[in-house]
Amino acid sequence: MDDQQALNSIMQDLAVLHKASRPALSLQETRKAKSSSPKKQNDVRVK
């Protein structure tokens, strides 16, 4: 494997990791939003 092939494989791995990490972050954000909104609604109802 020459330098160009090595560089290409590294860039592909980085791209895959980058794509894989994005959905995880967005899933965490939506979970936080979903878990926090019912609490806020419940607080308003209790008051």
PDB file of N, CA and C in Angstrom:
ATOM      1  N   MET A   1       0.856  -1.203   0.000  1.00  0.00           N
ATOM      2  CA  MET A   1       0.000   0.000   0.000  1.00  0.00           C
ATOM      3  C   MET A   1       0.890   1.252   0.000  1.00  0.00           C
ATOM      4  N   ASP A   2       0.630   2.146  -0.949  1.00  0.00           N
ATOM      5  CA  ASP A   2       1.437   3.362  -0.976  1.00  0.00           C
ATOM      6  C   ASP A   2       0.787   4.457  -0.132  1.00  0.00           C
ATOM      7  N   ASP A   3       1.428   5.597  -0.056  1.00  0.00           N
ATOM      8  CA  ASP A   3       0.941   6.681   0.809  1.00  0.00           C
ATOM      9  C   ASP A   3      -0.454   7.155   0.408  1.00  0.00           C
ATOM     10  N   GLN A   4      -0.707   7.231  -0.899  1.00  0.00           N
ATOM     11  CA  GLN A   4      -2.006   7.726  -1.358  1.00  0.00           C
ATOM     12  C   GLN A   4      -3.120   6.769  -0.933  1.00  0.00           C
ATOM     13  N   GLN A   5      -2.881   5.465  -1.070  1.00  0.00           N
ATOM     14  CA  GLN A   5      -3.881   4.483  -0.666  1.00  0.00           C
ATOM     15  C   GLN A   5      -4.110   4.541   0.840  1.00  0.00           C
ATOM     16  N   ALA A   6      -3.033   4.680   1.598  1.00  0.00           N
ATOM     17  CA  ALA A   6      -3.149   4.769   3.052  1.00  0.00           C
ATOM     18  C   ALA A   6      -3.956   6.003   3.443  1.00  0.00           C
ATOM     19  N   LEU A   7      -3.672   7.123   2.791  1.00  0.00           N
ATOM     20  CA  LEU A   7      -4.386   8.362   3.084  1.00  0.00           C
ATOM     21  C   LEU A   7      -5.870   8.217   2.756  1.00  0.00           C
ATOM     22  N   ASN A   8      -6.157   7.606   1.617  1.00  0.00           N
ATOM     23  CA  ASN A   8      -7.552   7.415   1.218  1.00  0.00           C
ATOM     24  C   ASN A   8      -8.299   6.548   2.230  1.00  0.00           C
ATOM     25  N   SER A   9      -7.667   5.465   2.690  1.00  0.00           N
ATOM     26  CA  SER A   9      -8.336   4.578   3.641  1.00  0.00           C
ATOM     27  C   SER A   9      -8.566   5.291   4.971  1.00  0.00           C
ATOM     28  N   ILE A  10      -7.604   6.104   5.387  1.00  0.00           N
ATOM     29  CA  ILE A  10      -7.755   6.860   6.639  1.00  0.00           C
ATOM     30  C   ILE A  10      -8.898   7.860   6.515  1.00  0.00           C
ATOM     31  N   MET A  11      -8.961   8.561   5.383  1.00  0.00           N
ATOM     32  CA  MET A  11     -10.030   9.539   5.171  1.00  0.00           C
ATOM     33  C   MET A  11     -11.392   8.851   5.152  1.00  0.00           C
ATOM     34  N   GLN A  12     -11.461   7.658   4.565  1.00  0.00           N
ATOM     35  CA  GLN A  12     -12.719   6.908   4.539  1.00  0.00           C
ATOM     36  C   GLN A  12     -13.125   6.520   5.956  1.00  0.00           C
ATOM     37  N   ASP A  13     -12.167   6.042   6.739  1.00  0.00           N
ATOM     38  CA  ASP A  13     -12.460   5.666   8.127  1.00  0.00           C
ATOM     39  C   ASP A  13     -12.960   6.871   8.921  1.00  0.00           C
ATOM     40  N   LEU A  14     -12.307   8.015   8.738  1.00  0.00           N
ATOM     41  CA  LEU A  14     -12.721   9.230   9.443  1.00  0.00           C
ATOM     42  C   LEU A  14     -14.127   9.636   9.026  1.00  0.00           C
ATOM     43  N   ALA A  15     -14.427   9.533   7.741  1.00  0.00           N
ATOM     44  CA  ALA A  15     -15.754   9.900   7.245  1.00  0.00           C
ATOM     45  C   ALA A  15     -16.811   8.987   7.855  1.00  0.00           C
ATOM     46  N   VAL A  16     -16.514   7.699   7.931  1.00  0.00           N
ATOM     47  CA  VAL A  16     -17.460   6.744   8.517  1.00  0.00           C
ATOM     48  C   VAL A  16     -17.676   7.050   9.995  1.00  0.00           C
ATOM     49  N   LEU A  17     -16.589   7.300  10.711  1.00  0.00           N
ATOM     50  CA  LEU A  17     -16.704   7.625  12.133  1.00  0.00           C
ATOM     51  C   LEU A  17     -17.496   8.910  12.329  1.00  0.00           C
ATOM     52  N   HIS A  18     -17.259   9.893  11.475  1.00  0.00           N
ATOM     53  CA  HIS A  18     -17.950  11.180  11.591  1.00  0.00           C
ATOM     54  C   HIS A  18     -19.447  10.993  11.366  1.00  0.00           C
ATOM     55  N   LYS A  19     -19.795  10.203  10.334  1.00  0.00           N
ATOM     56  CA  LYS A  19     -21.211   9.955  10.046  1.00  0.00           C
ATOM     57  C   LYS A  19     -21.841   9.153  11.179  1.00  0.00           C
ATOM     58  N   ALA A  20     -21.085   8.219  11.742  1.00  0.00           N
ATOM     59  CA  ALA A  20     -21.625   7.360  12.798  1.00  0.00           C
ATOM     60  C   ALA A  20     -21.843   8.146  14.088  1.00  0.00           C
ATOM     61  N   SER A  21     -21.022   9.150  14.342  1.00  0.00           N
ATOM     62  CA  SER A  21     -21.134   9.900  15.596  1.00  0.00           C
ATOM     63  C   SER A  21     -22.273  10.911  15.547  1.00  0.00           C
ATOM     64  N   ARG A  22     -22.620  11.397  14.369  1.00  0.00           N
ATOM     65  CA  ARG A  22     -23.672  12.414  14.265  1.00  0.00           C
ATOM     66  C   ARG A  22     -25.040  11.908  14.715  1.00  0.00           C
ATOM     67  N   PRO A  23     -25.505  10.758  14.210  1.00  0.00           N
ATOM     68  CA  PRO A  23     -26.834  10.286  14.648  1.00  0.00           C
ATOM     69  C   PRO A  23     -26.894  10.040  16.152  1.00  0.00           C
ATOM     70  N   ALA A  24     -25.806   9.581  16.741  1.00  0.00           N
ATOM     71  CA  ALA A  24     -25.789   9.342  18.183  1.00  0.00           C
ATOM     72  C   ALA A  24     -26.024  10.654  18.926  1.00  0.00           C
ATOM     73  N   LEU A  25     -25.376  11.712  18.481  1.00  0.00           N
ATOM     74  CA  LEU A  25     -25.545  13.014  19.126  1.00  0.00           C
ATOM     75  C   LEU A  25     -26.971  13.510  18.955  1.00  0.00           C
ATOM     76  N   SER A  26     -27.523  13.381  17.743  1.00  0.00           N
ATOM     77  CA  SER A  26     -28.881  13.873  17.506  1.00  0.00           C
ATOM     78  C   SER A  26     -29.884  13.037  18.297  1.00  0.00           C
ATOM     79  N   LEU A  27     -29.624  11.738  18.445  1.00  0.00           N
ATOM     80  CA  LEU A  27     -30.513  10.886  19.239  1.00  0.00           C
ATOM     81  C   LEU A  27     -30.497  11.334  20.691  1.00  0.00           C
ATOM     82  N   GLN A  28     -29.325  11.642  21.224  1.00  0.00           N
ATOM     83  CA  GLN A  28     -29.229  12.112  22.608  1.00  0.00           C
ATOM     84  C   GLN A  28     -29.974  13.422  22.774  1.00  0.00           C
ATOM     85  N   GLU A  29     -29.857  14.313  21.807  1.00  0.00           N
ATOM     86  CA  GLU A  29     -30.536  15.610  21.899  1.00  0.00           C
ATOM     87  C   GLU A  29     -32.048  15.421  21.886  1.00  0.00           C
ATOM     88  N   THR A  30     -32.554  14.549  21.020  1.00  0.00           N
ATOM     89  CA  THR A  30     -34.003  14.342  20.957  1.00  0.00           C
ATOM     90  C   THR A  30     -34.491  13.662  22.235  1.00  0.00           C
ATOM     91  N   ARG A  31     -33.700  12.752  22.779  1.00  0.00           N
ATOM     92  CA  ARG A  31     -34.086  12.114  24.045  1.00  0.00           C
ATOM     93  C   ARG A  31     -34.165  13.155  25.158  1.00  0.00           C
ATOM     94  N   LYS A  32     -33.184  14.051  25.207  1.00  0.00           N
ATOM     95  CA  LYS A  32     -33.197  15.111  26.221  1.00  0.00           C
ATOM     96  C   LYS A  32     -34.427  15.990  26.043  1.00  0.00           C
ATOM     97  N   ALA A  33     -34.723  16.362  24.801  1.00  0.00           N
ATOM     98  CA  ALA A  33     -35.866  17.232  24.525  1.00  0.00           C
ATOM     99  C   ALA A  33     -37.164  16.529  24.915  1.00  0.00           C
ATOM    100  N   LYS A  34     -37.271  15.240  24.563  1.00  0.00           N
ATOM    101  CA  LYS A  34     -38.492  14.490  24.882  1.00  0.00           C
ATOM    102  C   LYS A  34     -38.635  14.304  26.392  1.00  0.00           C
ATOM    103  N   SER A  35     -37.528  14.045  27.071  1.00  0.00           N
ATOM    104  CA  SER A  35     -37.601  13.790  28.512  1.00  0.00           C
ATOM    105  C   SER A  35     -37.829  15.081  29.290  1.00  0.00           C
ATOM    106  N   SER A  36     -37.346  16.199  28.777  1.00  0.00           N
ATOM    107  CA  SER A  36     -37.479  17.457  29.514  1.00  0.00           C
ATOM    108  C   SER A  36     -38.842  18.103  29.281  1.00  0.00           C
ATOM    109  N   SER A  37     -39.424  17.948  28.090  1.00  0.00           N
ATOM    110  CA  SER A  37     -40.691  18.622  27.801  1.00  0.00           C
ATOM    111  C   SER A  37     -41.855  18.087  28.645  1.00  0.00           C
ATOM    112  N   PRO A  38     -42.000  16.774  28.836  1.00  0.00           N
ATOM    113  CA  PRO A  38     -43.100  16.308  29.705  1.00  0.00           C
ATOM    114  C   PRO A  38     -42.961  16.815  31.137  1.00  0.00           C
ATOM    115  N   LYS A  39     -41.734  16.903  31.634  1.00  0.00           N
ATOM    116  CA  LYS A  39     -41.514  17.413  32.993  1.00  0.00           C
ATOM    117  C   LYS A  39     -42.004  18.855  33.092  1.00  0.00           C
ATOM    118  N   LYS A  40     -41.665  19.660  32.100  1.00  0.00           N
ATOM    119  CA  LYS A  40     -42.098  21.060  32.106  1.00  0.00           C
ATOM    120  C   LYS A  40     -43.621  21.138  32.060  1.00  0.00           C
ATOM    121  N   GLN A  41     -44.238  20.310  31.230  1.00  0.00           N
ATOM    122  CA  GLN A  41     -45.696  20.299  31.127  1.00  0.00           C
ATOM    123  C   GLN A  41     -46.305  19.872  32.464  1.00  0.00           C
ATOM    124  N   ASN A  42     -45.724  18.851  33.083  1.00  0.00           N
ATOM    125  CA  ASN A  42     -46.232  18.382  34.370  1.00  0.00           C
ATOM    126  C   ASN A  42     -46.099  19.467  35.432  1.00  0.00           C
ATOM    127  N   ASP A  43     -44.993  20.173  35.435  1.00  0.00           N
ATOM    128  CA  ASP A  43     -44.781  21.247  36.406  1.00  0.00           C
ATOM    129  C   ASP A  43     -45.866  22.309  36.252  1.00  0.00           C
ATOM    130  N   VAL A  44     -46.175  22.662  35.025  1.00  0.00           N
ATOM    131  CA  VAL A  44     -47.198  23.683  34.781  1.00  0.00           C
ATOM    132  C   VAL A  44     -48.549  23.185  35.283  1.00  0.00           C
ATOM    133  N   ARG A  45     -48.853  21.918  35.037  1.00  0.00           N
ATOM    134  CA  ARG A  45     -50.140  21.364  35.457  1.00  0.00           C
ATOM    135  C   ARG A  45     -50.236  21.312  36.983  1.00  0.00           C
ATOM    136  N   VAL A  46     -49.116  20.968  37.631  1.00  0.00           N
ATOM    137  CA  VAL A  46     -49.120  20.868  39.095  1.00  0.00           C
ATOM    138  C   VAL A  46     -49.346  22.241  39.711  1.00  0.00           C
ATOM    139  N   LYS A  47     -48.694  23.249  39.169  1.00  0.00           N
ATOM    140  CA  LYS A  47     -48.839  24.610  39.705  1.00  0.00           C
ATOM    141  C   LYS A  47     -50.266  25.086  39.471  1.00  0.00           C
TER     142      LYS A  47
END
